[in-house]
Amino acid sequence: MPSRRRQSLAIKIPLLTSVLLAAALAAMTVASYLELRRALVDMASQRLQGAAAQMANVFATSTRQRATAMTQFMRQPEIPAFLKTRDAAHLAALEDSARKYLGNTFEIGDVELWDTAGRRIYAAGAALAELSGTALTDHLDQMTSTTPAIGALRMESGRLLYPIGARVESAGEFLGYIVERRRVFNPSQTQQTVALLSGLIGSEATIAIGNQDGSEWTNLSTPVEGMPITGAGADRLWEYERDGMPRAFAWAATIPATPWMVAIEMPRAAVLGPVRRFLLRSLVIATTVLLIAVAIGLVTTRRITTPLREVTEAAEAVAASQQHVHVSIDRDDEIGSLADSFNTMAQRVELARADLELRVETRTSELRAANRELEAFSYSVSHDLRAPLRAIAGFVQILEEDHGASLDPEARRHLERVKLNAQRMGQLIDDLLAFSRIGRTTMLRQSVDLTALATTAAQEAIAASGRSIDLTVSPLPPCYGEPALLNQVFANLISNAIKFTGASPQPSITIASSVVDGDTVYFVRDNGAGFDERYAEKLFGVFQRLHRNDEFEGTGVGLAIVHRIISRHGGRIWAEGKPNGGATFYFTLPAGKTTPAEVLATQA
């Protein structure tokens, strides 16, 4: 195969190297990416956890301060006095104490006194609506002690509030409730919280506070929707995406002594930003390294493959029998040694070819001389040997005509044997001449209709035998060959079948074909005497017979002629049989035109 039809090593080696290098770089990049991502997520988790714990402590401290302040407020004497008497004389002192208690949160919260049934009997501060129904019941359920308790965040009249309250008792008597309700939003407090959070974890972090049951979340400014965190999921890293917000990591921590929890969010992009930047830089570096490696590989490979290609092309030239092939490679490495060795080999091959051509010419001359001697022998056989045979036959006939009456039976029997053997010798000479002419016959090949040829040959042979034989000729695929020689093949095989079915009560001959391993195989089958397959190889030799002359006549040349004709056509022939079980002769023939070289080969 020409080198241009093969994929060059100059492409294969750089390509394979590039693929392996790309796979290694990709594996290293992926491993580094995963490790860096894990490390960043772990770091973010630790920072979020620490920030959540710090903010939970901040809010816990704030709520304890609120509870302490309310405890002190509850100790004012006017509170139990008013709850007990409802006397307006206590309102001025109560109002003054309430303002001091609320301080600068007077506008965002209120303080209320409720009777034992939960009805509001006094309120100071922001004008918040009186509670009723379920909201009132929930508040009452949370105030079961005389110690102030923080309640859950609630949305009331569009505002997010949280309560702190307690039962008011005097001398063991239950007088009512003191309740503070305060809006979560407090600009100054929010700013302080955000500043604290930024100092802890950075400006990209956000804070959210909500109930531990997952309801009513806020960022201290507005309500927050879609928070999936609940108290059961505290103390672990969350990853989620809220509507309209980027995907985020978060850590939540419960706030002691409250039903609240605080969550610190960090955008996922902010956490994994270094990973993306690392990945982009790695891709740029990997691409650069890969391109440099490919360039180096191409240059190095070409320095190696270029002289190899020259050696390959020179080897192909030697294989194509071109003369004076030489490789000019001036190198001191293994390739230079290969080139020197190739030049030496090419020179020796050229010398060997010249010697072989001389030997072929000599053998051809010898073969021509042998053919001339064979032709001379054939001429001698056809003329010099026939003359004595004719003389013997003539003298036998003269003896029979002139002295036949005076000869005893034994003498006449001897004369008959002499005449028969002379005739057999003549037939043997004719067969030998026919066998020798097969090798010298010029073959004019053409497409041959084997069905018609076999049918005609079989009908003529059966008619000449004068016997009734069951003949079956199946359609045979045409072949490409010499019609006269192929006719002789079928004539000899069919005559053979007719001869060896002489003892069969119902003789039959079948001519057909089959396809074996993609080749068309023709065969002639009979139900005659058959033969022992152990001696099948002797069937196609000259003078080789597997039966005695007194059983079946013949010279042992017919099958040798068939074998030589089939061989000249480029086919092969073999036989199968069993004693008294019939015989089958198989042979193959070319299906199409042969090349001139094949024609010459078959005629040699």
Coordinates of C-alpha atoms in Angstrom, one line a residue:
M1 CA 0.0 0.0 0.0
P2 CA 1.4 3.4 -0.9
S3 CA 2.5 5.5 2.1
R4 CA 0.1 8.3 1.1
R5 CA -2.8 5.9 1.8
R6 CA -1.7 5.3 5.3
Q7 CA -2.2 7.7 8.2
S8 CA 1.3 9.1 8.8
L9 CA 3.1 8.8 12.1
A10 CA 3.7 12.5 11.8
I11 CA 0.0 12.9 12.5
K12 CA -0.6 9.9 14.8
I13 CA 2.2 10.6 17.3
P14 CA 1.4 14.3 17.9
L15 CA -2.3 13.5 17.9
L16 CA -1.8 10.7 20.5
T17 CA 0.5 12.8 22.6
S18 CA -2.0 15.7 22.5
V19 CA -4.8 13.5 23.5
L20 CA -2.9 12.0 26.4
L21 CA -1.6 15.4 27.5
A22 CA -5.1 16.9 27.2
A23 CA -6.5 14.0 29.3
A24 CA -3.8 14.5 31.9
L25 CA -4.4 18.3 32.0
A26 CA -8.1 17.8 32.2
A27 CA -7.8 15.2 35.0
M28 CA -5.5 17.6 36.9
T29 CA -7.8 20.5 36.3
V30 CA -10.9 18.6 37.4
A31 CA -9.2 17.2 40.5
S32 CA -7.9 20.7 41.4
Y33 CA -11.3 22.2 40.7
L34 CA -13.1 19.7 42.9
E35 CA -10.5 20.1 45.7
L36 CA -10.6 23.9 45.6
R37 CA -14.4 23.9 45.5
R38 CA -14.5 21.6 48.5
A39 CA -12.0 23.7 50.4
L40 CA -14.0 26.9 49.5
V41 CA -17.3 25.4 50.5
D42 CA -15.7 24.2 53.8
M43 CA -14.3 27.6 54.4
A44 CA -17.6 29.3 53.7
S45 CA -19.4 26.8 55.9
Q46 CA -17.0 27.6 58.8
R47 CA -17.4 31.3 58.3
L48 CA -21.2 31.2 57.9
Q49 CA -21.4 29.0 61.0
G50 CA -19.2 31.4 63.0
A51 CA -21.2 34.4 61.8
A52 CA -24.5 32.7 62.6
A53 CA -23.4 31.8 66.1
Q54 CA -22.1 35.4 66.7
M55 CA -25.4 36.9 65.4
A56 CA -27.4 34.5 67.5
N57 CA -25.5 35.6 70.6
V58 CA -26.0 39.2 69.7
F59 CA -29.8 38.8 69.3
A60 CA -29.9 36.6 72.4
T61 CA -28.2 39.4 74.4
S62 CA -30.6 42.0 72.9
T63 CA -33.7 39.9 73.9
R64 CA -32.3 39.3 77.4
Q65 CA -31.9 43.1 77.7
R66 CA -35.5 43.5 76.6
A67 CA -36.7 40.9 79.1
T68 CA -34.7 42.6 81.9
A69 CA -36.1 46.0 81.0
M70 CA -39.6 44.7 81.1
T71 CA -39.0 43.0 84.4
Q72 CA -37.9 46.4 85.9
F73 CA -40.9 48.0 84.2
M74 CA -43.3 45.5 85.8
R75 CA -42.0 46.5 89.3
Q76 CA -43.5 50.0 88.9
P77 CA -46.3 50.2 91.6
E78 CA -48.7 52.0 89.2
I79 CA -49.0 48.9 86.9
P80 CA -50.5 46.5 89.4
A81 CA -52.5 49.4 90.9
F82 CA -54.1 50.3 87.6
L83 CA -54.7 46.7 86.7
K84 CA -56.4 46.2 90.0
T85 CA -58.4 49.4 90.3
R86 CA -58.7 50.9 86.8
D87 CA -58.3 54.2 88.6
A88 CA -57.5 57.1 86.2
A89 CA -55.4 58.6 89.0
H90 CA -52.6 56.2 88.1
L91 CA -52.6 57.1 84.3
A92 CA -50.1 60.0 84.6
A93 CA -47.5 57.9 86.4
L94 CA -48.2 55.0 84.1
E95 CA -47.8 57.2 81.0
D96 CA -44.5 58.5 82.3
S97 CA -43.1 55.0 83.2
A98 CA -44.2 53.7 79.7
R99 CA -42.4 56.5 77.9
K100 CA -39.2 55.9 79.8
Y101 CA -39.5 52.2 79.1
L102 CA -40.1 52.6 75.4
G103 CA -37.5 55.3 75.0
N104 CA -36.5 55.9 71.3
T105 CA -38.7 52.9 70.2
F106 CA -41.8 54.8 71.0
E107 CA -42.7 55.1 67.3
I108 CA -42.2 51.4 66.4
G109 CA -43.6 49.7 69.4
D110 CA -46.1 49.9 72.1
V111 CA -46.7 48.7 75.7
E112 CA -50.1 47.5 76.7
L113 CA -51.9 46.3 79.8
W114 CA -54.5 43.6 79.4
D115 CA -57.1 42.3 81.8
T116 CA -57.2 38.7 82.7
A117 CA -59.4 38.0 79.7
G118 CA -56.9 39.6 77.3
R119 CA -58.8 42.8 76.7
R120 CA -56.6 45.8 76.3
I121 CA -57.2 48.4 79.0
Y122 CA -54.2 50.6 78.3
A123 CA -51.8 51.2 75.5
A124 CA -48.8 53.6 75.0
G125 CA -46.5 54.1 72.0
A126 CA -47.3 53.2 68.4
A127 CA -50.9 52.9 67.5
L128 CA -51.2 49.2 67.0
A129 CA -54.5 47.5 66.6
E130 CA -56.0 45.5 69.5
L131 CA -55.6 41.8 69.1
S132 CA -58.5 39.4 68.9
G133 CA -59.3 35.9 67.8
T134 CA -56.5 33.5 67.0
A135 CA -53.8 36.2 67.3
L136 CA -54.9 37.0 70.9
T137 CA -55.1 33.3 71.8
D138 CA -51.5 32.7 70.5
H139 CA -50.3 35.6 72.5
L140 CA -52.0 34.4 75.7
D141 CA -50.6 30.9 75.2
Q142 CA -47.1 32.3 75.2
M143 CA -47.5 34.3 78.5
T144 CA -47.8 31.7 81.1
S145 CA -45.2 33.0 83.6
T146 CA -44.5 36.2 85.5
T147 CA -41.1 36.2 83.8
P148 CA -41.2 38.1 80.5
A149 CA -40.9 35.8 77.5
I150 CA -40.2 36.6 73.8
G151 CA -43.0 35.5 71.4
A152 CA -42.8 34.4 67.7
L153 CA -42.6 36.8 64.8
R154 CA -46.1 37.6 63.5
M155 CA -47.5 39.6 60.6
E156 CA -50.1 42.0 61.9
S157 CA -51.8 44.6 59.7
G158 CA -49.0 44.3 57.1
R159 CA -46.3 44.8 59.7
L160 CA -44.0 42.2 61.1
L161 CA -44.1 42.3 64.9
Y162 CA -42.8 40.3 67.8
P163 CA -44.2 40.4 71.4
I164 CA -42.7 40.2 74.8
G165 CA -44.9 39.9 77.8
A166 CA -45.7 38.3 81.1
R167 CA -48.5 37.7 83.7
V168 CA -48.9 40.4 86.3
E169 CA -49.7 39.2 89.8
S170 CA -49.8 40.8 93.2
A171 CA -49.8 38.9 96.5
G172 CA -50.6 35.8 94.5
E173 CA -53.6 37.4 92.8
F174 CA -53.6 37.3 88.9
L175 CA -54.3 40.9 87.8
G176 CA -53.7 40.7 84.0
Y177 CA -50.9 40.9 81.4
I178 CA -48.3 43.4 80.4
V179 CA -47.4 43.1 76.7
E180 CA -44.9 44.9 74.5
R181 CA -45.4 44.6 70.7
R182 CA -42.6 46.0 68.6
R183 CA -42.1 46.2 64.8
V184 CA -38.9 44.3 63.7
F185 CA -37.9 47.2 61.4
N186 CA -35.5 49.6 63.1
P187 CA -33.2 51.5 60.8
S188 CA -30.5 52.3 63.3
Q189 CA -30.5 48.8 64.7
T190 CA -30.5 47.3 61.2
Q191 CA -27.5 49.4 60.2
Q192 CA -25.6 48.3 63.3
T193 CA -26.5 44.6 62.6
V194 CA -25.4 44.8 59.0
A195 CA -22.2 46.6 59.9
L196 CA -21.5 43.8 62.5
L197 CA -22.3 41.1 60.0
S198 CA -20.0 42.7 57.3
G199 CA -17.2 42.8 59.9
L200 CA -17.7 39.1 60.6
I201 CA -18.0 37.7 57.1
G202 CA -18.0 40.4 54.5
S203 CA -20.4 42.8 52.7
E204 CA -21.8 40.1 50.4
A205 CA -23.4 38.3 53.3
T206 CA -27.0 38.9 54.3
I207 CA -28.9 38.1 57.5
A208 CA -32.4 36.8 58.0
I209 CA -34.4 36.2 61.2
G210 CA -37.4 33.9 61.4
N211 CA -39.4 31.6 63.6
Q212 CA -37.9 28.2 64.2
D213 CA -41.0 26.6 62.5
G214 CA -39.9 28.3 59.3
S215 CA -42.5 31.0 59.2
E216 CA -42.2 34.8 59.0
W217 CA -38.7 35.5 57.9
T218 CA -37.2 39.0 57.7
N219 CA -34.0 40.7 56.8
L220 CA -34.7 43.3 59.4
S221 CA -36.0 45.6 56.7
T222 CA -38.6 43.7 54.8
P223 CA -40.2 40.2 54.9
V224 CA -38.3 37.4 53.2
E225 CA -40.2 34.9 51.2
G226 CA -39.2 31.3 50.3
M227 CA -36.8 30.5 53.1
P228 CA -36.6 26.7 53.3
I229 CA -34.8 26.6 56.7
T230 CA -36.4 25.3 59.8
G231 CA -35.3 24.7 63.4
A232 CA -34.7 21.0 62.6
G233 CA -32.1 22.1 59.9
A234 CA -30.1 24.3 62.2
D235 CA -26.3 23.8 62.5
R236 CA -25.7 22.6 59.0
L237 CA -24.9 24.1 55.6
W238 CA -27.9 24.9 53.4
E239 CA -27.8 25.4 49.7
Y240 CA -31.0 26.7 48.0
E241 CA -32.4 29.3 45.6
R242 CA -35.2 31.7 46.4
D243 CA -37.4 33.2 43.8
G244 CA -35.7 36.2 42.2
M245 CA -32.5 35.6 44.1
P246 CA -29.3 33.9 43.1
R247 CA -28.4 30.5 44.5
A248 CA -27.0 30.8 48.0
F249 CA -25.3 29.0 50.8
A250 CA -26.6 29.5 54.3
W251 CA -26.1 28.5 57.9
A252 CA -28.7 28.9 60.6
A253 CA -28.5 29.0 64.4
T254 CA -31.2 29.1 67.0
I255 CA -31.4 32.2 69.3
P256 CA -31.4 31.1 72.9
A257 CA -34.5 31.9 75.0
T258 CA -36.5 32.8 71.9
P259 CA -38.6 30.9 69.3
W260 CA -36.4 32.5 66.7
M261 CA -33.5 31.5 64.6
V262 CA -31.0 33.6 62.6
A263 CA -29.6 32.6 59.1
I264 CA -26.6 34.0 57.4
E265 CA -26.7 33.8 53.6
M266 CA -23.8 34.1 51.2
P267 CA -24.3 34.0 47.4
R268 CA -23.0 30.8 45.9
A269 CA -21.3 32.8 43.2
A270 CA -19.4 34.8 45.8
V271 CA -18.2 31.6 47.5
L272 CA -17.3 29.8 44.3
G273 CA -16.0 32.8 42.4
P274 CA -12.4 31.8 43.0
V275 CA -13.2 28.4 41.6
R276 CA -14.5 29.8 38.4
R277 CA -11.5 32.1 38.1
F278 CA -9.2 29.2 38.8
L279 CA -11.0 27.1 36.1
L280 CA -10.7 29.8 33.5
R281 CA -7.0 30.4 34.3
S282 CA -6.4 26.6 34.2
L283 CA -8.2 26.3 30.8
V284 CA -6.0 29.1 29.4
I285 CA -2.8 27.6 30.9
A286 CA -3.8 24.1 29.7
T287 CA -4.6 25.3 26.2
T288 CA -1.3 27.2 26.0
V289 CA 0.6 24.2 27.3
L290 CA -1.2 21.9 24.9
L291 CA -0.6 24.1 21.9
I292 CA 3.1 24.4 22.8
A293 CA 3.3 20.6 23.3
V294 CA 1.6 20.0 19.9
A295 CA 4.0 22.4 18.2
I296 CA 7.0 20.7 19.8
G297 CA 5.5 17.3 19.0
L298 CA 5.0 18.2 15.4
V299 CA 8.5 19.5 15.0
T300 CA 10.1 16.6 16.8
T301 CA 7.9 14.0 15.0
R302 CA 8.6 15.5 11.6
R303 CA 12.3 15.3 12.3
I304 CA 11.8 11.6 13.0
T305 CA 9.2 10.7 10.5
T306 CA 10.6 12.5 7.5
P307 CA 13.6 10.2 7.1
L308 CA 11.4 7.3 8.0
R309 CA 9.0 8.2 5.2
E310 CA 12.0 8.4 2.9
V311 CA 13.0 4.9 3.9
T312 CA 9.4 3.7 3.6
E313 CA 9.1 5.1 0.1
A314 CA 12.4 3.5 -0.9
A315 CA 11.2 0.2 0.5
E316 CA 8.0 0.5 -1.6
A317 CA 10.2 1.2 -4.6
V318 CA 12.2 -1.9 -3.9
A319 CA 8.9 -3.9 -3.6
A320 CA 7.8 -2.5 -7.0
S321 CA 11.0 -3.9 -8.5
Q322 CA 12.5 -0.5 -9.2
Q323 CA 16.3 -0.5 -9.6
H324 CA 19.1 1.6 -8.1
V325 CA 17.1 2.6 -5.0
H326 CA 19.1 4.6 -2.5
V327 CA 18.2 6.6 0.6
S328 CA 20.2 9.7 1.3
I329 CA 20.0 10.3 5.1
D330 CA 23.0 11.8 6.9
R331 CA 22.4 11.1 10.6
D332 CA 24.4 9.6 13.4
D333 CA 21.4 8.1 15.3
E334 CA 19.4 4.9 14.9
I335 CA 17.6 6.3 11.8
G336 CA 20.9 6.9 10.1
S337 CA 21.9 3.3 10.9
L338 CA 18.5 2.1 9.5
A339 CA 19.1 4.1 6.3
D340 CA 22.6 2.5 5.9
S341 CA 21.2 -0.9 6.6
F342 CA 18.4 -0.3 4.0
N343 CA 20.9 0.8 1.4
T344 CA 22.9 -2.3 1.9
M345 CA 19.8 -4.4 1.8
A346 CA 18.6 -2.7 -1.4
Q347 CA 21.9 -3.3 -3.1
R348 CA 21.8 -7.0 -2.1
V349 CA 18.2 -7.3 -3.3
E350 CA 19.1 -5.8 -6.6
L351 CA 22.0 -8.3 -7.0
A352 CA 19.7 -11.1 -5.9
R353 CA 17.1 -10.0 -8.4
A354 CA 19.6 -9.9 -11.2
D355 CA 20.8 -13.4 -10.2
L356 CA 17.3 -14.6 -10.1
E357 CA 16.5 -13.2 -13.5
L358 CA 19.6 -15.0 -14.9
R359 CA 18.5 -18.2 -13.3
V360 CA 14.9 -17.8 -14.6
E361 CA 16.3 -17.2 -18.1
T362 CA 18.5 -20.3 -17.7
R363 CA 15.6 -22.4 -16.4
T364 CA 13.4 -21.1 -19.2
S365 CA 15.9 -22.1 -21.8
E366 CA 16.2 -25.5 -20.2
L367 CA 12.4 -25.8 -20.1
R368 CA 12.2 -24.9 -23.8
A369 CA 14.8 -27.5 -24.6
A370 CA 12.8 -30.1 -22.5
N371 CA 9.6 -29.1 -24.4
R372 CA 11.4 -29.6 -27.7
E373 CA 12.6 -33.0 -26.5
L374 CA 9.1 -33.9 -25.3
E375 CA 7.7 -32.9 -28.8
A376 CA 10.3 -35.0 -30.4
F377 CA 9.4 -37.9 -28.1
S378 CA 5.7 -37.4 -28.9
Y379 CA 6.5 -37.5 -32.6
S380 CA 8.5 -40.7 -32.1
V381 CA 5.7 -42.3 -30.1
S382 CA 3.1 -41.3 -32.7
H383 CA 5.2 -42.6 -35.7
D384 CA 8.0 -45.0 -34.6
L385 CA 6.0 -46.9 -32.0
R386 CA 2.8 -47.2 -34.1
A387 CA 4.7 -48.9 -37.0
P388 CA 5.7 -52.0 -35.0
L389 CA 2.2 -52.2 -33.5
R390 CA 0.7 -52.1 -37.0
A391 CA 3.2 -54.8 -38.1
I392 CA 2.2 -57.0 -35.1
A393 CA -1.5 -56.5 -35.8
G394 CA -0.9 -57.2 -39.5
F395 CA 1.0 -60.4 -38.9
V396 CA -1.7 -61.6 -36.5
Q397 CA -4.4 -61.0 -39.1
I398 CA -2.3 -62.9 -41.7
L399 CA -1.9 -65.8 -39.4
E400 CA -5.6 -65.9 -38.7
E401 CA -6.5 -65.7 -42.4
D402 CA -3.8 -68.1 -43.8
H403 CA -3.4 -70.6 -41.0
G404 CA -6.4 -70.1 -38.8
A405 CA -8.0 -73.4 -39.8
S406 CA -4.8 -75.4 -38.9
L407 CA -4.3 -73.7 -35.5
D408 CA -5.5 -75.4 -32.4
P409 CA -7.8 -73.4 -30.0
E410 CA -5.0 -72.6 -27.6
A411 CA -2.9 -71.1 -30.5
R412 CA -5.9 -69.0 -31.7
R413 CA -6.4 -67.8 -28.1
H414 CA -2.8 -66.6 -27.9
L415 CA -3.2 -64.8 -31.2
E416 CA -6.3 -63.1 -29.9
R417 CA -4.5 -61.9 -26.7
V418 CA -1.6 -60.6 -28.9
K419 CA -4.1 -58.6 -31.0
L420 CA -6.0 -57.2 -27.9
N421 CA -2.8 -56.1 -26.3
A422 CA -1.6 -54.4 -29.5
Q423 CA -4.9 -52.6 -29.6
R424 CA -4.6 -51.6 -25.9
M425 CA -1.0 -50.4 -26.5
G426 CA -2.3 -48.2 -29.4
Q427 CA -5.0 -46.8 -27.2
L428 CA -2.5 -46.1 -24.5
I429 CA -0.2 -44.2 -27.0
D430 CA -3.2 -42.1 -28.1
D431 CA -4.0 -41.2 -24.5
L432 CA -0.4 -40.3 -23.8
L433 CA -0.4 -38.0 -26.8
A434 CA -3.7 -36.4 -25.8
F435 CA -2.3 -35.9 -22.3
S436 CA 0.9 -34.2 -23.6
R437 CA -1.1 -32.0 -26.0
I438 CA -3.2 -30.6 -23.1
G439 CA -0.2 -28.7 -21.8
R440 CA 0.6 -27.2 -25.2
T441 CA -2.9 -26.3 -26.3
T442 CA -3.5 -22.5 -26.6
M443 CA -6.5 -21.6 -24.4
L444 CA -9.0 -19.1 -26.0
R445 CA -11.1 -18.3 -23.0
Q446 CA -14.7 -17.2 -23.1
S447 CA -17.9 -17.4 -21.2
V448 CA -19.1 -21.0 -21.3
D449 CA -22.7 -22.2 -20.8
L450 CA -21.8 -25.3 -18.8
T451 CA -25.5 -26.4 -18.6
A452 CA -25.7 -26.9 -22.3
L453 CA -22.2 -28.3 -22.6
A454 CA -22.7 -30.9 -19.9
T455 CA -26.1 -31.9 -21.2
T456 CA -24.8 -32.5 -24.7
A457 CA -21.7 -34.4 -23.5
A458 CA -23.8 -36.6 -21.3
Q459 CA -26.4 -37.4 -23.9
E460 CA -23.8 -38.3 -26.5
A461 CA -21.9 -40.5 -24.0
I462 CA -25.1 -42.3 -22.9
A463 CA -26.2 -42.8 -26.5
A464 CA -22.7 -44.3 -27.4
S465 CA -22.9 -46.7 -24.5
G466 CA -26.3 -48.1 -25.6
R467 CA -27.5 -48.3 -22.1
S468 CA -30.5 -46.8 -20.2
I469 CA -29.1 -44.4 -17.5
D470 CA -31.1 -42.0 -15.4
L471 CA -29.5 -38.6 -16.1
T472 CA -30.1 -35.4 -14.1
V473 CA -28.5 -32.1 -15.1
S474 CA -29.3 -29.2 -12.9
P475 CA -28.7 -25.6 -14.1
L476 CA -25.0 -24.8 -13.8
P477 CA -23.6 -21.3 -13.4
P478 CA -21.5 -20.2 -16.4
C479 CA -17.8 -20.0 -16.2
Y480 CA -14.9 -18.5 -18.1
G481 CA -12.7 -20.9 -19.9
E482 CA -11.8 -22.9 -23.0
P483 CA -15.0 -24.6 -24.3
A484 CA -13.2 -27.6 -26.0
L485 CA -11.2 -28.5 -23.0
L486 CA -14.2 -28.1 -20.6
N487 CA -16.2 -30.4 -23.0
Q488 CA -13.4 -33.0 -22.6
V489 CA -13.7 -32.6 -18.8
F490 CA -17.4 -33.5 -18.8
A491 CA -16.9 -36.2 -21.5
N492 CA -14.2 -38.0 -19.5
L493 CA -16.1 -37.7 -16.1
I494 CA -19.4 -38.8 -17.6
S495 CA -17.7 -41.7 -19.5
N496 CA -16.1 -42.7 -16.2
A497 CA -19.5 -42.6 -14.5
I498 CA -21.1 -44.7 -17.3
K499 CA -18.2 -47.3 -17.1
F500 CA -18.4 -47.7 -13.3
T501 CA -22.2 -48.0 -13.2
G502 CA -22.1 -51.0 -15.5
A503 CA -23.0 -53.3 -12.6
S504 CA -25.7 -51.1 -11.1
P505 CA -29.3 -52.3 -11.6
Q506 CA -30.6 -48.8 -11.9
P507 CA -27.6 -46.6 -13.0
S508 CA -28.0 -42.8 -12.4
I509 CA -25.7 -39.8 -13.1
T510 CA -26.3 -36.4 -11.5
I511 CA -24.6 -33.2 -12.7
A512 CA -25.1 -30.2 -10.5
S513 CA -23.4 -27.4 -8.5
S514 CA -23.4 -25.9 -5.1
V515 CA -21.8 -22.9 -3.3
V516 CA -19.2 -23.6 -0.6
D517 CA -17.5 -20.8 1.2
G518 CA -18.5 -18.3 -1.6
D519 CA -17.1 -20.6 -4.4
T520 CA -19.1 -22.4 -7.0
V521 CA -18.4 -26.1 -6.9
Y522 CA -19.5 -28.3 -9.8
F523 CA -19.8 -32.1 -9.4
V524 CA -20.6 -35.3 -11.3
R525 CA -22.1 -38.0 -9.2
D526 CA -22.9 -41.7 -9.9
N527 CA -24.2 -44.7 -8.0
G528 CA -21.6 -47.1 -9.4
A529 CA -18.7 -49.1 -8.0
G530 CA -17.2 -46.2 -6.1
F531 CA -13.7 -46.5 -4.5
D532 CA -11.8 -46.5 -1.2
E533 CA -11.2 -42.9 -0.2
R534 CA -7.9 -43.9 1.3
Y535 CA -6.5 -44.0 -2.2
A536 CA -8.3 -40.9 -3.6
E537 CA -5.0 -39.1 -4.2
K538 CA -4.0 -41.8 -6.8
L539 CA -7.1 -41.2 -9.0
F540 CA -5.6 -38.2 -10.9
G541 CA -2.1 -39.7 -11.5
V542 CA -1.1 -41.1 -14.9
F543 CA -1.6 -44.9 -15.2
Q544 CA -3.1 -44.9 -11.7
R545 CA -6.1 -47.3 -11.4
L546 CA -8.0 -48.5 -8.4
H547 CA -9.7 -51.4 -10.2
R548 CA -8.4 -54.4 -12.1
N549 CA -8.5 -54.6 -15.9
D550 CA -10.8 -57.6 -15.9
E551 CA -13.3 -55.5 -13.8
F552 CA -13.3 -52.2 -15.7
E553 CA -11.4 -51.3 -18.9
G554 CA -9.2 -48.2 -19.1
T555 CA -5.6 -46.8 -19.4
G556 CA -5.6 -44.7 -16.2
V557 CA -5.0 -41.4 -18.2
G558 CA -8.6 -39.9 -18.4
L559 CA -8.7 -38.5 -14.9
A560 CA -5.1 -37.2 -15.2
I561 CA -6.3 -35.3 -18.3
V562 CA -9.3 -33.9 -16.4
H563 CA -7.0 -32.8 -13.5
R564 CA -4.6 -31.1 -15.9
I565 CA -7.4 -29.2 -17.7
I566 CA -8.9 -28.0 -14.4
S567 CA -5.5 -26.9 -13.1
R568 CA -4.8 -24.9 -16.3
H569 CA -8.1 -23.1 -15.7
G570 CA -6.9 -22.1 -12.2
G571 CA -9.4 -24.5 -10.5
R572 CA -9.0 -27.6 -8.3
I573 CA -10.6 -31.1 -8.4
W574 CA -11.1 -33.7 -5.8
A575 CA -13.3 -36.9 -5.3
E576 CA -15.3 -38.6 -2.7
G577 CA -16.6 -42.2 -2.7
K578 CA -17.3 -45.5 -1.0
P579 CA -16.8 -49.0 -2.3
N580 CA -20.1 -50.0 -4.0
G581 CA -21.5 -46.7 -2.8
G582 CA -20.9 -44.5 -5.9
A583 CA -18.4 -41.7 -6.5
T584 CA -18.6 -37.9 -6.7
F585 CA -16.0 -35.7 -8.6
Y586 CA -16.0 -32.1 -7.5
F587 CA -14.2 -29.3 -9.3
T588 CA -14.1 -25.5 -9.4
L589 CA -13.7 -23.1 -12.3
P590 CA -13.1 -19.3 -12.6
A591 CA -16.4 -17.3 -12.7
G592 CA -15.1 -14.3 -14.6
K593 CA -12.3 -13.1 -16.8
T594 CA -8.7 -13.8 -15.6
T595 CA -5.8 -11.4 -15.9
P596 CA -3.2 -11.8 -18.6
A597 CA -0.7 -12.9 -16.0
E598 CA -3.1 -15.6 -14.8
V599 CA -3.6 -16.8 -18.4
L600 CA 0.2 -17.1 -18.9
A601 CA 0.5 -18.9 -15.6
T602 CA -2.0 -21.5 -16.6
Q603 CA -0.4 -22.0 -19.9
A604 CA 3.1 -22.5 -18.4

